[in-house]
Tab-separated table of C-alpha atoms and ligand atoms in Angstrom:
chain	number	residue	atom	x	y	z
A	1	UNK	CA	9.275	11.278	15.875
A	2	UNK	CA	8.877	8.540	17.860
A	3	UNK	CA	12.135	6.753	20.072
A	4	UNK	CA	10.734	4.210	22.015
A	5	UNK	CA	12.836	1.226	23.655
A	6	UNK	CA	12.999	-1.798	21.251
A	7	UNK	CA	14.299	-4.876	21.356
A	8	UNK	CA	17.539	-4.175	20.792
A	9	UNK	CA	18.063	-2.049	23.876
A	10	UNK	CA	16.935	-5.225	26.098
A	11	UNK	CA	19.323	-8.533	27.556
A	12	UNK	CA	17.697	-11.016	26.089
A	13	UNK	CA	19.905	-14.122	26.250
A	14	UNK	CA	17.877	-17.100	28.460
A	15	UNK	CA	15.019	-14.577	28.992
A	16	UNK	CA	11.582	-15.462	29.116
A	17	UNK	CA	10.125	-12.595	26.548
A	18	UNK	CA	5.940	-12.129	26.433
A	19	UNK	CA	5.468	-11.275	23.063
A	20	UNK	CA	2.056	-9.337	22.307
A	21	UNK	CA	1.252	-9.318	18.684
A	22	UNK	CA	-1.414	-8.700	16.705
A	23	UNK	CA	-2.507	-12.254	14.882
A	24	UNK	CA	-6.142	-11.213	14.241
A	25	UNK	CA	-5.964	-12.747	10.453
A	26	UNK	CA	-9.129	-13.404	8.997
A	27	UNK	CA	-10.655	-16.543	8.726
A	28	UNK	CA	-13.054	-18.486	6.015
A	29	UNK	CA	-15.887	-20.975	7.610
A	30	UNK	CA	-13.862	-24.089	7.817
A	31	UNK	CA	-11.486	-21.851	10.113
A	32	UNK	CA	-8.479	-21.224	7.778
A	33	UNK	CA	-6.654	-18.337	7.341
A	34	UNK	CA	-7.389	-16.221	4.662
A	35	UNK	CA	-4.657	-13.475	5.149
A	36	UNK	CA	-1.731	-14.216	6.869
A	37	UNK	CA	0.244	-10.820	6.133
A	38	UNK	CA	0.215	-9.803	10.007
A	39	UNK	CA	2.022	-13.286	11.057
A	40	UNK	CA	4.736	-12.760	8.357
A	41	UNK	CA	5.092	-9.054	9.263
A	42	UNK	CA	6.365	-10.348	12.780
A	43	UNK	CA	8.534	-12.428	11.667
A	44	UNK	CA	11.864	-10.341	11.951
A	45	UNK	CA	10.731	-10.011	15.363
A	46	UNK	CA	10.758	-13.490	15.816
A	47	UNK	CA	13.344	-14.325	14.182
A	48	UNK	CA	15.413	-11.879	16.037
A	49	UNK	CA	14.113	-12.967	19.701
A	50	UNK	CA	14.995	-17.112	18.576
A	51	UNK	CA	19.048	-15.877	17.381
A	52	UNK	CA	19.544	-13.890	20.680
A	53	UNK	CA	18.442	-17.410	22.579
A	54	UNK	CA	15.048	-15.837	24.004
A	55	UNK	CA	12.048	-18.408	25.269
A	56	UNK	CA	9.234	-16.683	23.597
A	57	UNK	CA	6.175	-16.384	24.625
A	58	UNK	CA	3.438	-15.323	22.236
A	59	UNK	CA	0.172	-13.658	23.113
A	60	UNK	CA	-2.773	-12.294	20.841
A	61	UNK	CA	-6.156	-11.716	20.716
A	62	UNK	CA	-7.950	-13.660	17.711
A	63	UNK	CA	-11.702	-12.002	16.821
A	64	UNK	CA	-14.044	-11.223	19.820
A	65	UNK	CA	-14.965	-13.394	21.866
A	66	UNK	CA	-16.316	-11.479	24.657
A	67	UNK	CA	-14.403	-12.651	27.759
A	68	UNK	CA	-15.156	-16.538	27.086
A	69	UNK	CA	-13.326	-19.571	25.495
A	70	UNK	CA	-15.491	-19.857	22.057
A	71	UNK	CA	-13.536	-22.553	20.003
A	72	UNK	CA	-13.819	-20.675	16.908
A	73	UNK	CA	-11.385	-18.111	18.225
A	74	UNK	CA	-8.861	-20.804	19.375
A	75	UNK	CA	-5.038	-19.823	18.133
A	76	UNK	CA	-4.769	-23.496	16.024
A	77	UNK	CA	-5.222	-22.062	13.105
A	78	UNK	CA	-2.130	-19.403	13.765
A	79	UNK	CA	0.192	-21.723	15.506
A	80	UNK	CA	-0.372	-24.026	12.443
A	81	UNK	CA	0.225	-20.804	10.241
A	82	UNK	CA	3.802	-19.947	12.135
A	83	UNK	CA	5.055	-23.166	12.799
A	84	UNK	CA	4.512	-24.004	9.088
A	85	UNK	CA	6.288	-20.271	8.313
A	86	UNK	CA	9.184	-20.725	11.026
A	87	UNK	CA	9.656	-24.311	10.633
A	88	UNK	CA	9.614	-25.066	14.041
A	89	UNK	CA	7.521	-26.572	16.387
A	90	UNK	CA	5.398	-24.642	18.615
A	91	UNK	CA	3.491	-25.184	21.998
A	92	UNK	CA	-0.091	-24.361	22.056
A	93	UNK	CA	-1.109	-23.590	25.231
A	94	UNK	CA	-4.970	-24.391	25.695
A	95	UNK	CA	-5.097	-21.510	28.721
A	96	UNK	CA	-4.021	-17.762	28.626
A	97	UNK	CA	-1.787	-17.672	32.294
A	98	UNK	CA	-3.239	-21.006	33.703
A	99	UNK	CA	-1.785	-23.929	34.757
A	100	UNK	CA	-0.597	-25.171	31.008
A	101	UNK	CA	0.804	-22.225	30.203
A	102	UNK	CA	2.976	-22.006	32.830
A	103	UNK	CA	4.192	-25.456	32.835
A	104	UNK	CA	5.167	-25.353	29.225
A	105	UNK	CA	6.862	-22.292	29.808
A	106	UNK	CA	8.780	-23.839	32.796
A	107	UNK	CA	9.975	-26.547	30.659
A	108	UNK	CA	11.357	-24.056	27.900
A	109	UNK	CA	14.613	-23.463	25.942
A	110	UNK	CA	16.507	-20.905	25.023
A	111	UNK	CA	14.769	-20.316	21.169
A	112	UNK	CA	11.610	-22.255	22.059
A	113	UNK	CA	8.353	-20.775	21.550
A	114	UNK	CA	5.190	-21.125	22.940
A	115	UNK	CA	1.420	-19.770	22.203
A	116	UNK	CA	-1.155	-18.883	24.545
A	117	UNK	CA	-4.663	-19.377	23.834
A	118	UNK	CA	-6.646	-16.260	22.544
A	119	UNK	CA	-5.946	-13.661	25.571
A	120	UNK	CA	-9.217	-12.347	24.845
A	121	UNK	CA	-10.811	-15.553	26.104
A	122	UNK	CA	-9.959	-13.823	29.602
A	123	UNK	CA	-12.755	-10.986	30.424
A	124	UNK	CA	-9.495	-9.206	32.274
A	125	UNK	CA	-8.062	-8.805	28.314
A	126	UNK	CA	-10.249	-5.381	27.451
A	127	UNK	CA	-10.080	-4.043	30.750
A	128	UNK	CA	-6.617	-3.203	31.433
A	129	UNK	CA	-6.831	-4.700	34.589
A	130	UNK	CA	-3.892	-4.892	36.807
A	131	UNK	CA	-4.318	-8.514	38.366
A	132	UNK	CA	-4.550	-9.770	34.985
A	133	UNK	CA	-1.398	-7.498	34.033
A	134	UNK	CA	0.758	-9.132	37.449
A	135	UNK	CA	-0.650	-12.966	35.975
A	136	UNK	CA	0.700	-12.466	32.769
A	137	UNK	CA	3.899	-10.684	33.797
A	138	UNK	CA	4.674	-13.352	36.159
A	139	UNK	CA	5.474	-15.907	33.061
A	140	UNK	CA	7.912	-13.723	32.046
A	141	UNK	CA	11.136	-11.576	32.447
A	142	UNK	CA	10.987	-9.305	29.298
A	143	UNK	CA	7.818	-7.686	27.628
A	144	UNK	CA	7.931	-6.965	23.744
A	145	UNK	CA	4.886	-5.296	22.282
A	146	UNK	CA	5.003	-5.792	18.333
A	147	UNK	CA	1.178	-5.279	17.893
A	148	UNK	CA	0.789	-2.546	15.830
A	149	UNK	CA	-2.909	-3.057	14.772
A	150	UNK	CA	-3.630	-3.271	18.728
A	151	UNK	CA	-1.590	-0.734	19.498
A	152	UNK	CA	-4.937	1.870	20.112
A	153	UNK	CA	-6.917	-0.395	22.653
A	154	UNK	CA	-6.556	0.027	26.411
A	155	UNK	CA	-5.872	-3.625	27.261
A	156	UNK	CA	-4.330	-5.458	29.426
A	157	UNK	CA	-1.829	-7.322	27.306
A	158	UNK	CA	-1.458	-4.352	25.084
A	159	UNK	CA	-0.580	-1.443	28.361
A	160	UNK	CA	-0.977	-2.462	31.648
A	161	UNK	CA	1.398	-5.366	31.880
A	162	UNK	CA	3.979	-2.908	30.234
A	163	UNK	CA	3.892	-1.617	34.346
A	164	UNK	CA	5.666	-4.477	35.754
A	165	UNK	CA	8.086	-6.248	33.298
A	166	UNK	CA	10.775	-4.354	31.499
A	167	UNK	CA	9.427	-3.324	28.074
A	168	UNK	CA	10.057	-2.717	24.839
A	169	UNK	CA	8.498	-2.336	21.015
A	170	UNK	CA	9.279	-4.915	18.346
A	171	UNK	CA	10.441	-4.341	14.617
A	172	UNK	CA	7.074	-4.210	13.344
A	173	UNK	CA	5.955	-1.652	16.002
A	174	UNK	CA	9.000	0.076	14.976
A	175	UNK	CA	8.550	0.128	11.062
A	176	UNK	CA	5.097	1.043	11.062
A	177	UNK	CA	5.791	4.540	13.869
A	178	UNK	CA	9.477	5.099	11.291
A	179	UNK	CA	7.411	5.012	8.232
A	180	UNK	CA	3.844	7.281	9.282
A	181	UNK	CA	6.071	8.773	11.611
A	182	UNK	CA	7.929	10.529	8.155
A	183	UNK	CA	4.916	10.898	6.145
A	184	UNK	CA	3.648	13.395	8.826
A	185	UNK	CA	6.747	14.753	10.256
A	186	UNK	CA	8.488	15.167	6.992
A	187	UNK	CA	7.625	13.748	3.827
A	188	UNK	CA	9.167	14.202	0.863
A	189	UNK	CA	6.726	16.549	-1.236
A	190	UNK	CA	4.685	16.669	-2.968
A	191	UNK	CA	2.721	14.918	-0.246
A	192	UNK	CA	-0.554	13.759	-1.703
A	193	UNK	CA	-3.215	12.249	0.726
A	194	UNK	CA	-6.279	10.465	-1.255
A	195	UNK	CA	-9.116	10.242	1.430
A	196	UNK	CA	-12.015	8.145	0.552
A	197	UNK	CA	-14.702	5.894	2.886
A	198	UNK	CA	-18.436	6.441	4.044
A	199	UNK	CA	-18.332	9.340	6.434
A	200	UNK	CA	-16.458	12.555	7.183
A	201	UNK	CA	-17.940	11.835	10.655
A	202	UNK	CA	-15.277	9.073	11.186
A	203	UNK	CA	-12.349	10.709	9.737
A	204	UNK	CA	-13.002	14.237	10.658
A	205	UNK	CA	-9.595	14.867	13.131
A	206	UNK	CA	-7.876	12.631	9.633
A	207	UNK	CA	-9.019	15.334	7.302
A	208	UNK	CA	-8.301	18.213	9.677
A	209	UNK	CA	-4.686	16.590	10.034
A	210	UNK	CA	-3.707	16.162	6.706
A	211	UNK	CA	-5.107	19.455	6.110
A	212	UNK	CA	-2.146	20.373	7.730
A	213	UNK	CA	0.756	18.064	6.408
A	214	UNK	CA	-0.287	17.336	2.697
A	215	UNK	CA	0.023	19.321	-0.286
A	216	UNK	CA	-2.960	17.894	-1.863
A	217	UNK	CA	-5.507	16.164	-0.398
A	218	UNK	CA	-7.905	14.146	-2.855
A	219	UNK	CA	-10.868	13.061	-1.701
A	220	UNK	CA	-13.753	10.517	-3.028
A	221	UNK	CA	-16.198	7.573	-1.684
A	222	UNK	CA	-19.492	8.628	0.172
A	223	UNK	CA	-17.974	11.450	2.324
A	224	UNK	CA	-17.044	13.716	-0.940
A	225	UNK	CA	-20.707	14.372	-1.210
A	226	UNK	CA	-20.546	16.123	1.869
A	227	UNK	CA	-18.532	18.511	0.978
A	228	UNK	CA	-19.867	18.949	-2.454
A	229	UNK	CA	-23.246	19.434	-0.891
A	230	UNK	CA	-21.481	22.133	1.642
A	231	UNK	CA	-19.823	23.869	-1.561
A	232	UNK	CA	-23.450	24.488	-2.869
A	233	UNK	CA	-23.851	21.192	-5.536
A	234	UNK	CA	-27.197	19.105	-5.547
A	235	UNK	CA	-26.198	15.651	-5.000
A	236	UNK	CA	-29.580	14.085	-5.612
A	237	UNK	CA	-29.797	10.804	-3.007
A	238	UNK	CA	-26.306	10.231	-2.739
A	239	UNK	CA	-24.932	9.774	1.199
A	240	UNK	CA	-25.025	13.301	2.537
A	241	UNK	CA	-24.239	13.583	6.071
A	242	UNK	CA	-26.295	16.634	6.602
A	243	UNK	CA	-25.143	17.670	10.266
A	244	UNK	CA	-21.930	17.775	9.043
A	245	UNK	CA	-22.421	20.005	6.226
A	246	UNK	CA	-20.909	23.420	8.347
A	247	UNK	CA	-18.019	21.096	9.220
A	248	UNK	CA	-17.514	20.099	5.721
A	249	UNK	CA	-17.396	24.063	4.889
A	250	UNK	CA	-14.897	24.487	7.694
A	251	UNK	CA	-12.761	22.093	6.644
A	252	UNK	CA	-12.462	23.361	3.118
A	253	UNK	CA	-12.114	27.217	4.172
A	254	UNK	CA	-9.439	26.036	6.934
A	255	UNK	CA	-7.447	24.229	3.830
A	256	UNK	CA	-7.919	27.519	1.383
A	257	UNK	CA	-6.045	29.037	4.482
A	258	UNK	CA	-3.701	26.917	4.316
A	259	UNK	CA	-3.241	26.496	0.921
A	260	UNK	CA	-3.703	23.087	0.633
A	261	UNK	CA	-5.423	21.868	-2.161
A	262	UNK	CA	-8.562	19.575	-1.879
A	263	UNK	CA	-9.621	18.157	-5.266
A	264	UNK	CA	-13.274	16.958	-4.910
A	265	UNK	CA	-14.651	14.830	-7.766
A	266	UNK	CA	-16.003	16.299	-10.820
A	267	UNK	CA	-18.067	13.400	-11.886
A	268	UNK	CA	-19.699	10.213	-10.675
A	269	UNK	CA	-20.917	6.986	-11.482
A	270	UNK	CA	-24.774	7.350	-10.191
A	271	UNK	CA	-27.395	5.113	-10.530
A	272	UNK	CA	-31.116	4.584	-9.230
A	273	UNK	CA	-31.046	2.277	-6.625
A	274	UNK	CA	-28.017	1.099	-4.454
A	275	UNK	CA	-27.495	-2.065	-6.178
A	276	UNK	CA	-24.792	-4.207	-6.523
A	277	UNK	CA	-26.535	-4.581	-10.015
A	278	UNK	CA	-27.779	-1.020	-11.177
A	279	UNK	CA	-26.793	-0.184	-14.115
A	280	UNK	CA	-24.941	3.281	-13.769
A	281	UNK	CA	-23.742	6.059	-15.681
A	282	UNK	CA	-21.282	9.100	-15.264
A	283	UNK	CA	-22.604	12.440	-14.656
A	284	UNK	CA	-21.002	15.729	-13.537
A	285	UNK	CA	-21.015	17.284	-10.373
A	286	UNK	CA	-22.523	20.101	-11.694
A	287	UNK	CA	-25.342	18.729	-13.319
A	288	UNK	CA	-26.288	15.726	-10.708
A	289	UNK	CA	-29.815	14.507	-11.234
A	290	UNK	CA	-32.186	15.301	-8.183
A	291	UNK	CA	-33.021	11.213	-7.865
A	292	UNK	CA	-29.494	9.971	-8.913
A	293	UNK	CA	-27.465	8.566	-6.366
A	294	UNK	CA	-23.438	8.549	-6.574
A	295	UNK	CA	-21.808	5.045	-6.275
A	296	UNK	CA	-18.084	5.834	-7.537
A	297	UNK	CA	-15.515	8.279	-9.205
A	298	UNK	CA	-15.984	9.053	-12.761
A	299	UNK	CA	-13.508	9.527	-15.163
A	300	UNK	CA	-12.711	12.258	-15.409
A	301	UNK	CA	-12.369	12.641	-11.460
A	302	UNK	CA	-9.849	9.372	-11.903
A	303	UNK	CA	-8.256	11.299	-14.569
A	304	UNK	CA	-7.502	14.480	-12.286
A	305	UNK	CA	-6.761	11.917	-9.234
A	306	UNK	CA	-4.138	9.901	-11.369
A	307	UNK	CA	-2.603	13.587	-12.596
A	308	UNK	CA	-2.038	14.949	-8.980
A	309	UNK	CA	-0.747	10.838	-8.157
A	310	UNK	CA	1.912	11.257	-10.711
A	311	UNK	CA	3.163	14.403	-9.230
A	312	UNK	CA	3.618	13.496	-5.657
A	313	UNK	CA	6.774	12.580	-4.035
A	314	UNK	CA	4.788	10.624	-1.464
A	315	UNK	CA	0.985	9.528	-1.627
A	316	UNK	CA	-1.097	8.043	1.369
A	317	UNK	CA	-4.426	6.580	0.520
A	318	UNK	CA	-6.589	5.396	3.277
A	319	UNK	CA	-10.252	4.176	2.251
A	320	UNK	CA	-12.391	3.394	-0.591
A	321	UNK	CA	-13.307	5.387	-3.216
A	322	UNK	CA	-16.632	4.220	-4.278
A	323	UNK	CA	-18.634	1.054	-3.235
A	324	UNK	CA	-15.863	-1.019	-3.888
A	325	UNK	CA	-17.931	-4.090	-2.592
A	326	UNK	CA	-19.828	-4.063	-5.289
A	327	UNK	CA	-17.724	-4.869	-8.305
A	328	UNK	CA	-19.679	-2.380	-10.681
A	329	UNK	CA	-18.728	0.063	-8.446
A	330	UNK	CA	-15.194	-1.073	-7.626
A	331	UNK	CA	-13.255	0.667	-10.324
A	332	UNK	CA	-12.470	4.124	-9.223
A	333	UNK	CA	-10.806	2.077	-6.403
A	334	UNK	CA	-8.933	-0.045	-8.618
A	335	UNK	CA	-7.689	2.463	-11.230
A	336	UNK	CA	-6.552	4.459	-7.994
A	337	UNK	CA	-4.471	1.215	-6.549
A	338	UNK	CA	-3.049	0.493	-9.757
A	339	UNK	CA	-1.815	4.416	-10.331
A	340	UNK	CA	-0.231	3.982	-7.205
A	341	UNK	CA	0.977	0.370	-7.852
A	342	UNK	CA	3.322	2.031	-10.780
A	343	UNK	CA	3.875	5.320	-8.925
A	344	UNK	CA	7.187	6.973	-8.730
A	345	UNK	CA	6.202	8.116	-5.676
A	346	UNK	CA	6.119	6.822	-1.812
A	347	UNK	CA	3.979	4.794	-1.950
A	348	UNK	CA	1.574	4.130	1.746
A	349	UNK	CA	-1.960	2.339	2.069
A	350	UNK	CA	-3.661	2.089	5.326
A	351	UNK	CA	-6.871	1.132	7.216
A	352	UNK	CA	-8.596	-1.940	6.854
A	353	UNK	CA	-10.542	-1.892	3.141
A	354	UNK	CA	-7.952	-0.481	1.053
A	355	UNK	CA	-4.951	-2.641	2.562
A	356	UNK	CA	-7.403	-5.538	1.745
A	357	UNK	CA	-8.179	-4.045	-1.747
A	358	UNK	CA	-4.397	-3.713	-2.637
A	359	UNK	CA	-3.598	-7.292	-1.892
A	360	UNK	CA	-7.275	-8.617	-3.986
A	361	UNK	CA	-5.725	-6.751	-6.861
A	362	UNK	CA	-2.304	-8.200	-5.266
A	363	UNK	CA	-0.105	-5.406	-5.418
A	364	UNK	CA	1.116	-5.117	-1.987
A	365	UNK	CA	4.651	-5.364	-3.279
A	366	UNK	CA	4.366	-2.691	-5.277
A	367	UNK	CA	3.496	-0.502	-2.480
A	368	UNK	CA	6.095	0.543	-0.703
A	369	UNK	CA	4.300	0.529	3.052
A	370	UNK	CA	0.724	-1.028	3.552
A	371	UNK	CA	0.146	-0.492	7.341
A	372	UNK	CA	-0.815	-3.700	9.364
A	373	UNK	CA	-2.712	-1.247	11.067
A	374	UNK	CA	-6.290	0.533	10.813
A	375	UNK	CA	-8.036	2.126	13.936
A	376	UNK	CA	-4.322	2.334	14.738
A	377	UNK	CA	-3.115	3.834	12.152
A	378	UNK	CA	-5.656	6.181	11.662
A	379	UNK	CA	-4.993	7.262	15.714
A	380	UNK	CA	-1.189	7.902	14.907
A	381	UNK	CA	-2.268	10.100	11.966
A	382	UNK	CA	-5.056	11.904	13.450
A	383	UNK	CA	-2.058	12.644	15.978
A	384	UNK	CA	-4.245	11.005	18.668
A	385	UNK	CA	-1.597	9.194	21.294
A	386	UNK	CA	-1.330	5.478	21.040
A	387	UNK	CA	-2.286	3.704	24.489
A	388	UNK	CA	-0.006	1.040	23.614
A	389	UNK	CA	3.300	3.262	22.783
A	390	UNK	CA	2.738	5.311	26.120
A	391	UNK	CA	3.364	2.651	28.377
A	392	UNK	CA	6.577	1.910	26.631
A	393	UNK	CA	9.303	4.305	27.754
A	394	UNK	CA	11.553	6.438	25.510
A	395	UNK	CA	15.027	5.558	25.115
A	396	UNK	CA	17.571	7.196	27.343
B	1	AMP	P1	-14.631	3.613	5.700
B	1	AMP	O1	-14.801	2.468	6.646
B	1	AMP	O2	-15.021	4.941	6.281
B	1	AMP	O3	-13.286	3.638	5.016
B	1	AMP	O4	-15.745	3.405	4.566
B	1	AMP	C1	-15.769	2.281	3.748
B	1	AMP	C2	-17.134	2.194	3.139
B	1	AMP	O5	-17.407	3.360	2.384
B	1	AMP	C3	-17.274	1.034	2.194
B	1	AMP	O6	-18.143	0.086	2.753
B	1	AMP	C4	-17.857	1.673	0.949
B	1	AMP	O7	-18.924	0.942	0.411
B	1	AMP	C5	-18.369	3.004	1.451
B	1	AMP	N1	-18.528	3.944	0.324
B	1	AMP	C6	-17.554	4.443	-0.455
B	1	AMP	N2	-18.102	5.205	-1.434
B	1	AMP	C7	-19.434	5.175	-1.263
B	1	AMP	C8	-20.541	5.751	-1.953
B	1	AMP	N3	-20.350	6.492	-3.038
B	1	AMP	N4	-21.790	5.509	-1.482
B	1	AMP	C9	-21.976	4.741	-0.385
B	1	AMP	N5	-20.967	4.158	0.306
B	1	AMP	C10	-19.724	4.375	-0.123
């Protein structure tokens, strides 16, 4: 468990706090936001630093782009997006730790807030560099990191200025390492883990983990056919990462060890060609066709996946379950979100595709935790250490 410094341990009153969060929303063409759950989600935090009579100071990175001021990454849209959410007003600074930035922070008051341009419009941002780190920290008196979704990068904003201001975590930070934190130090089981995406290549210290923490782990998307083809099955021309194929076998023998149960599916929706069109139909593991290639669950595999759902005390589902960009192929995925939607269970969705599926279908309320975070939270479950979280110190 995790018992880092937050912002409650910290004298805030008339302080200047630097407040790094993650406000990487998406954006449509004419530069709105799309998605504005990772602005609200700091909003305690906020709201928190402007009762206690802070000046706040907010930082974040906004897409990439690459070290130079690209106007398509300025922070407009998200100082539009908060100052319309806090009803306040809210500086914009047009530099990061230039000359505007630090006379609008000269001129603040207690509860003001201002925004810095996109911190990665400095090329100092993704190196961690320490100048960089001393420019920043020199605007302030108190640093607050409350960017979860950032919280795995090396960068400057994110680590290195931790080294020269007094620092802390905010209440996002905070939720999201209280909630994982219990699903993998002691959830309440049955502890089902669905596991779905492209590769078992990019999730193979995930699957290893929750090997070791779940009760059942259910897996689907392209990376099941990996271990089917491991276990023996023909998968015709689905996705079958064939270098991992001994890994696959590993992983499944190290969970009969351990005797945690991996339910693979038992049917498919497989089709010709990969299509957003193809027609498809559903055809058992057992009897795959040597041309066919697998674009989803079947039915009966969303039958067994919904059983083992409705057992669990606690389910965490990170990635999609079939080619859920294609809407043909989209309704494993969707059966599986809605399951959990009305699950009695614990209910936690992570990573970036299946947060974004749950709030298409719009059930993030009925979820009980969808993670702001995706490389990050995949890190913290993989059990990999957060750069971000080690710079912060424990409290006393
Ligand atoms: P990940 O980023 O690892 O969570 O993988 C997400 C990707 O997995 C999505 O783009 C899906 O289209 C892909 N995916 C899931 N199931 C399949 C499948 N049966 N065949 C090909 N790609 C798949």
């Amino acid at each position: 468990m995790y018992n880092k410094v937050t912002l409650r341990e910290m004298e805030l009153k008339g302080k200047r706090v630097l407040l790094r969060v993650d406000f990487n929303v998406p954006l449509n063409s004419q530069l709105q936001i799309t998605n504005d759950r990772r602005i609200r989600e700091t909003l305690p935090t906020i709201q928190y630093l402007i009762d206690k009579g802070a000046k706040i100071i907010i930082v974040s990175h906004l897409g990439r782009p690459d070290g130079k001021v690209v106007p398509e990454f300025s922070m407009k849209p998200v100082a539009d997006c908060l100052r319309m959410l806090l009803k306040k007003p809210i500086l914009l600074s047009s530099d990061v730790s230039g000359t505007e930035t630090y006379k609008f922070v000269r001129s603040m008051k207690e509860g003001d807030i201002v925004m810095t341009e996109n911190v990665r419009f400095d090329p100092r941002e993704m190196t961690n560099d320490a100048e960089f780190a001393k420019e920043l920290a020199g605007i302030a008196d108190v640093y607050c990191n409350d960017a979860f979704g950032t919280m795995h990068r090396e960068h400057t904003s994110v680590c290195k200025i931790a080294e020269y201001l007094p620092s802390c975590i905010g209440f996002l930070v905070e939720k999201e390492l209280q909630i994982l934190g219990r699903a993998l130090d002691n959830p309440k089981r049955p502890f089902v883990v669905i596991i779905g995406g492209a590769k078992i290549k990019d999730k193979i210290s995930l699957i290893s983990r929750m090997i070791d923490v779940a009760d059942v782990l259910l897996i689907g998307g392209a990376m099941a056919y990996t271990f089917l083809r491991s276990e023996g099955y023909n998968m015709g021309r689905s996705i079958v990462e064939k270098d991992k194929l001994q890994l696959a076998r590993l992983l499944l023998e190290k969970a009969r060890t351990q005797h945690t149960k991996v339910v693979l599916p038992v049917d498919h929706m497989a089709t010709g060609e990969f299509s957003f069109s193809a027609d498809s139909v559903s055809v058992s593991t057992k009897k795959f066709p040597r041309t066919a290639i697998g674009m989803d669950i079947g039915p009966a595999t969303i039958r067994a996946f919904k059983h083992y759902i409705n057992k669990a005390n606690t389910v965490l589902w990170n990635g999609p379950l079939g080619v859920a960009e294609f809407q043909k192929f989209a309704k494993g995925t969707t059966e599986i979100a809605q399951e959990l939607a009305n699950a009695k269970a614990y209910t936690i969705v992570g990573g970036g595709d299946s947060a974004k599926f749950i709030e298409q279908l719009d059930l993030q309320d009925k979820i009980n935790h969808v993670s702001t975070g995706g490389g990050a939270m995949l890190k913290l479950l993989e059990g990999t250490d957060l750069p971000g979280l080690r710079y912060i110190k424990d409290k006393a």
